[in-house]
Amino acid sequence: QKEVEQNSGPLSVPEGAIASLNCTYSDRGSQSFFWYRQYSGKSPELIMSIYSNGDKEDGRFTAQLNKASQYVSLLIRDSQPSDSATYLCAVNINSWGKFQFGAGTQVVVTP
Amino acid sequence: GAVVSQHPSWVICKSGTSVKIECRSLDFQATTMFWYRQFPKKSLMLMATSNEGSKATYEQGVEKDKFLINHASLTLSTLTVTSAHPEDSSFYICSANSGGSNREEQFFGPGTRLTVL
């Protein structure tokens, strides 16, 4: 069984601070990794994709991948109340693009 | 780009009736579509993978005769919940990708909230 693990939270972050979210995965052969944001009652929206070891930055978001440690993370800089949501880590597990999702980390940004 | 729509956004039906949910890719051809369900405060549960022109692949524990999936074209997949019962009440979400490779991002529709009375 291929697994993706995330801390469920809630992760409480003061406004303006950095939120750090972690994700580990079990399938060493996985090559593609994604972070989605899901607001309560809404569907997930893609934030970032990452395929190579190292960092990838997009605006206030930075994804980090370490395939040797089977670890992917997401940093949210200058956190805003609008960043309060559940963040889902997803790992591609087959050639059709099937994902294994983590259970999600709830982030609460406090003013 | 990469917009996926779903219809209806919400539906209330009586127990025993069937409900059809449509998922459309609006600006790309979706080789593969995925159907998920999500209960309140729970994670996404993949129900099935739908490839255009072929039968859907269902996840373990998902009844294929109850959840009928048809991927009739490269822009449309439908999920029919047959003989719905209150325990089928959930948030159903589809997603799509355009290439079927292992680098493809999935783009999600807005979801359909089903309530069975």
Coordinates of C-alpha atoms in Angstrom, one line a residue:
Chain A
Q1 CA 0.0 0.0 0.0
K2 CA 1.5 3.3 -1.1
E3 CA 1.1 5.9 1.6
V4 CA 1.4 9.6 1.9
E5 CA 1.7 11.0 5.4
Q6 CA 1.0 14.5 6.7
N7 CA 0.5 16.0 10.1
S8 CA -3.2 16.8 10.5
G9 CA -2.8 19.9 12.5
P10 CA -4.2 22.4 13.0
L11 CA -1.0 24.4 12.5
S12 CA -1.5 27.8 14.0
V13 CA 0.6 30.5 12.4
P14 CA 0.7 34.2 13.3
E15 CA 0.0 36.5 10.4
G16 CA 3.2 37.4 8.6
A17 CA 5.1 34.4 9.8
I18 CA 6.2 31.3 7.8
A19 CA 4.1 28.2 7.7
S20 CA 6.0 25.0 7.3
L21 CA 4.1 21.9 6.1
N22 CA 5.7 18.4 5.8
C23 CA 4.8 15.3 3.8
T24 CA 6.4 11.9 3.6
Y25 CA 5.7 9.2 1.0
S26 CA 6.4 5.5 0.9
D27 CA 6.8 4.8 -2.8
R28 CA 10.5 5.3 -3.6
G29 CA 9.7 5.2 -7.3
S30 CA 7.5 8.3 -7.2
Q31 CA 8.6 11.1 -9.5
S32 CA 5.9 13.8 -9.3
F33 CA 4.6 15.7 -6.3
F34 CA 1.9 18.3 -5.8
W35 CA 0.5 20.6 -3.2
Y36 CA -3.1 21.6 -3.2
R37 CA -5.1 24.0 -1.1
Q38 CA -8.6 23.2 -0.1
Y39 CA -10.9 25.7 1.6
S40 CA -13.7 24.4 3.7
G41 CA -16.6 23.3 1.5
K42 CA -14.6 23.8 -1.7
S43 CA -12.6 21.5 -4.0
P44 CA -8.8 21.4 -4.1
E45 CA -6.9 23.9 -6.1
L46 CA -3.3 23.3 -7.3
I47 CA -0.6 25.4 -5.7
M48 CA 2.6 23.9 -6.9
S49 CA 4.1 20.9 -8.6
I50 CA 7.7 19.7 -8.1
Y51 CA 9.6 17.0 -9.8
S52 CA 13.3 17.5 -9.0
N53 CA 15.2 17.6 -5.8
G54 CA 15.7 21.0 -4.3
D55 CA 13.5 24.1 -4.0
K56 CA 10.9 25.6 -6.3
E57 CA 9.5 29.0 -5.5
D58 CA 6.3 30.6 -6.7
G59 CA 5.4 33.8 -5.1
R60 CA 5.0 33.3 -1.3
F61 CA 5.2 29.5 -1.7
T62 CA 8.3 27.3 -1.8
A63 CA 8.1 23.6 -2.3
Q64 CA 11.1 21.5 -1.3
L65 CA 11.8 17.9 -2.5
N66 CA 14.2 15.4 -1.1
K67 CA 13.7 12.0 -2.9
A68 CA 16.4 10.3 -0.9
S69 CA 14.5 11.0 2.3
Q70 CA 11.1 10.6 0.6
Y71 CA 10.1 14.0 1.9
V72 CA 8.4 17.0 0.3
S73 CA 7.5 20.2 2.1
L74 CA 5.7 23.5 1.5
L75 CA 6.7 26.8 3.0
I76 CA 4.2 29.7 3.0
R77 CA 6.0 33.0 3.6
D78 CA 4.3 36.1 5.0
S79 CA 1.2 34.1 5.9
Q80 CA -2.1 35.8 5.5
P81 CA -5.5 35.0 7.0
S82 CA -6.6 34.0 3.5
D83 CA -4.1 31.2 3.6
S84 CA -6.2 29.5 6.3
A85 CA -7.1 26.2 4.6
T86 CA -6.3 22.5 4.5
Y87 CA -3.2 21.8 2.4
L88 CA -3.1 18.4 0.6
C89 CA 0.1 16.7 -0.5
A90 CA -0.3 14.5 -3.5
V91 CA 2.1 12.0 -5.1
N92 CA 1.7 10.6 -8.6
I93 CA 1.7 6.8 -8.4
N94 CA 1.1 5.6 -11.9
S95 CA 1.5 6.5 -15.6
W96 CA -2.2 7.6 -15.9
G97 CA -1.6 10.4 -13.4
K98 CA -3.3 8.7 -10.5
F99 CA -2.5 10.4 -7.2
Q100 CA -2.2 9.2 -3.6
F101 CA -3.3 12.1 -1.4
G102 CA -2.3 12.7 2.2
A103 CA -5.0 13.4 4.7
G104 CA -4.1 17.1 4.7
T105 CA -2.8 19.7 7.2
Q106 CA -5.1 22.3 8.4
V107 CA -3.5 25.7 8.6
V108 CA -4.9 28.5 10.7
V109 CA -3.4 32.0 10.3
T110 CA -4.2 34.2 13.2
P111 CA -4.3 38.0 12.9
Chain B
G1 CA -6.5 27.6 -18.6
A2 CA -7.2 24.1 -17.3
V3 CA -10.7 24.7 -16.2
V4 CA -13.0 21.8 -15.1
S5 CA -16.7 22.3 -14.5
Q6 CA -19.2 20.1 -12.7
H7 CA -22.9 20.1 -12.9
P8 CA -25.0 20.2 -10.8
S9 CA -23.2 22.0 -8.0
W10 CA -25.7 20.6 -5.5
V11 CA -28.6 18.1 -5.7
I12 CA -31.1 16.8 -3.2
C13 CA -32.9 13.6 -4.1
K14 CA -35.2 11.0 -2.6
S15 CA -33.9 7.7 -1.5
G16 CA -34.0 5.1 -4.3
T17 CA -33.6 7.6 -7.2
S18 CA -30.6 7.9 -9.5
V19 CA -28.5 11.1 -9.8
K20 CA -26.2 11.9 -12.7
I21 CA -23.2 14.3 -12.2
E22 CA -21.4 15.7 -15.2
C23 CA -17.7 16.7 -15.3
R24 CA -16.4 18.7 -18.2
S25 CA -12.9 19.9 -19.2
L26 CA -13.6 23.3 -20.7
D27 CA -10.3 24.3 -22.3
F28 CA -8.3 21.1 -22.7
Q29 CA -8.9 17.5 -23.7
A30 CA -9.0 15.2 -20.7
T31 CA -7.5 11.9 -21.5
T32 CA -8.1 10.8 -17.9
M33 CA -10.6 11.9 -15.4
F34 CA -10.9 10.9 -11.7
W35 CA -13.9 10.7 -9.4
Y36 CA -13.5 11.4 -5.7
R37 CA -15.8 11.6 -2.8
Q38 CA -15.2 13.4 0.4
F39 CA -17.0 13.3 3.7
P40 CA -17.0 16.3 6.1
K41 CA -13.5 16.9 7.6
K42 CA -12.1 13.8 5.8
S43 CA -9.6 13.5 3.0
L44 CA -10.4 12.8 -0.6
M45 CA -11.2 9.2 -1.4
L46 CA -10.6 8.1 -5.0
M47 CA -13.5 6.2 -6.4
A48 CA -12.4 5.5 -9.9
T49 CA -10.2 6.4 -12.8
S50 CA -11.9 7.1 -16.1
N51 CA -10.2 6.9 -19.5
E52 CA -11.9 8.1 -22.6
G53 CA -13.4 5.3 -24.6
S54 CA -12.7 2.6 -22.1
K55 CA -14.2 1.2 -19.0
A56 CA -13.5 2.9 -15.7
T57 CA -11.1 1.4 -13.2
Y58 CA -12.7 1.3 -9.8
E59 CA -10.9 1.4 -6.4
Q60 CA -11.3 -1.4 -4.0
G61 CA -14.5 -1.3 -2.2
V62 CA -16.3 0.9 -4.7
E63 CA -19.4 -0.7 -6.2
K64 CA -19.2 -0.3 -10.0
D65 CA -22.9 -1.2 -10.4
K66 CA -23.9 1.5 -8.0
F67 CA -21.5 4.3 -9.3
L68 CA -21.7 4.2 -13.0
I69 CA -19.0 6.1 -14.8
N70 CA -19.0 7.0 -18.5
H71 CA -16.2 8.8 -20.2
A72 CA -17.9 9.4 -23.5
S73 CA -15.6 12.0 -25.0
L74 CA -12.3 13.8 -24.3
T75 CA -14.2 16.6 -22.5
L76 CA -17.0 14.8 -20.6
S77 CA -17.2 12.2 -18.0
T78 CA -20.4 11.4 -16.0
L79 CA -21.0 9.7 -12.7
T80 CA -24.4 8.2 -12.0
V81 CA -25.2 7.3 -8.5
T82 CA -27.9 4.6 -8.9
S83 CA -30.6 3.9 -6.3
A84 CA -29.1 6.5 -4.0
H85 CA -29.5 6.1 -0.2
P86 CA -28.7 8.5 2.6
E87 CA -25.3 7.0 3.2
D88 CA -24.4 8.1 -0.4
S89 CA -24.7 11.7 0.7
S90 CA -21.3 13.3 0.2
F91 CA -19.3 15.8 -1.7
Y92 CA -18.4 14.3 -5.1
I93 CA -15.4 15.9 -7.0
C94 CA -14.0 15.1 -10.4
S95 CA -10.6 16.0 -11.7
A96 CA -8.9 15.7 -15.0
N97 CA -5.5 15.7 -16.6
S98 CA -4.6 16.0 -20.2
G99 CA -1.8 13.6 -20.9
G100 CA -1.8 10.6 -18.7
S101 CA 1.9 10.9 -18.0
N102 CA 3.3 10.8 -14.5
R103 CA 4.0 14.5 -14.6
E104 CA 0.5 15.6 -15.3
E105 CA -1.2 17.8 -12.8
Q106 CA -4.8 17.1 -11.9
F107 CA -7.3 19.9 -12.2
F108 CA -10.4 19.7 -10.0
G109 CA -14.0 20.6 -10.7
P110 CA -15.9 22.6 -8.1
G111 CA -17.6 19.6 -6.7
T112 CA -21.2 18.4 -6.4
R113 CA -22.8 18.2 -3.0
L114 CA -25.3 15.3 -2.9
T115 CA -27.9 15.0 -0.2
V116 CA -30.1 11.9 -0.3
L117 CA -33.3 12.1 1.9

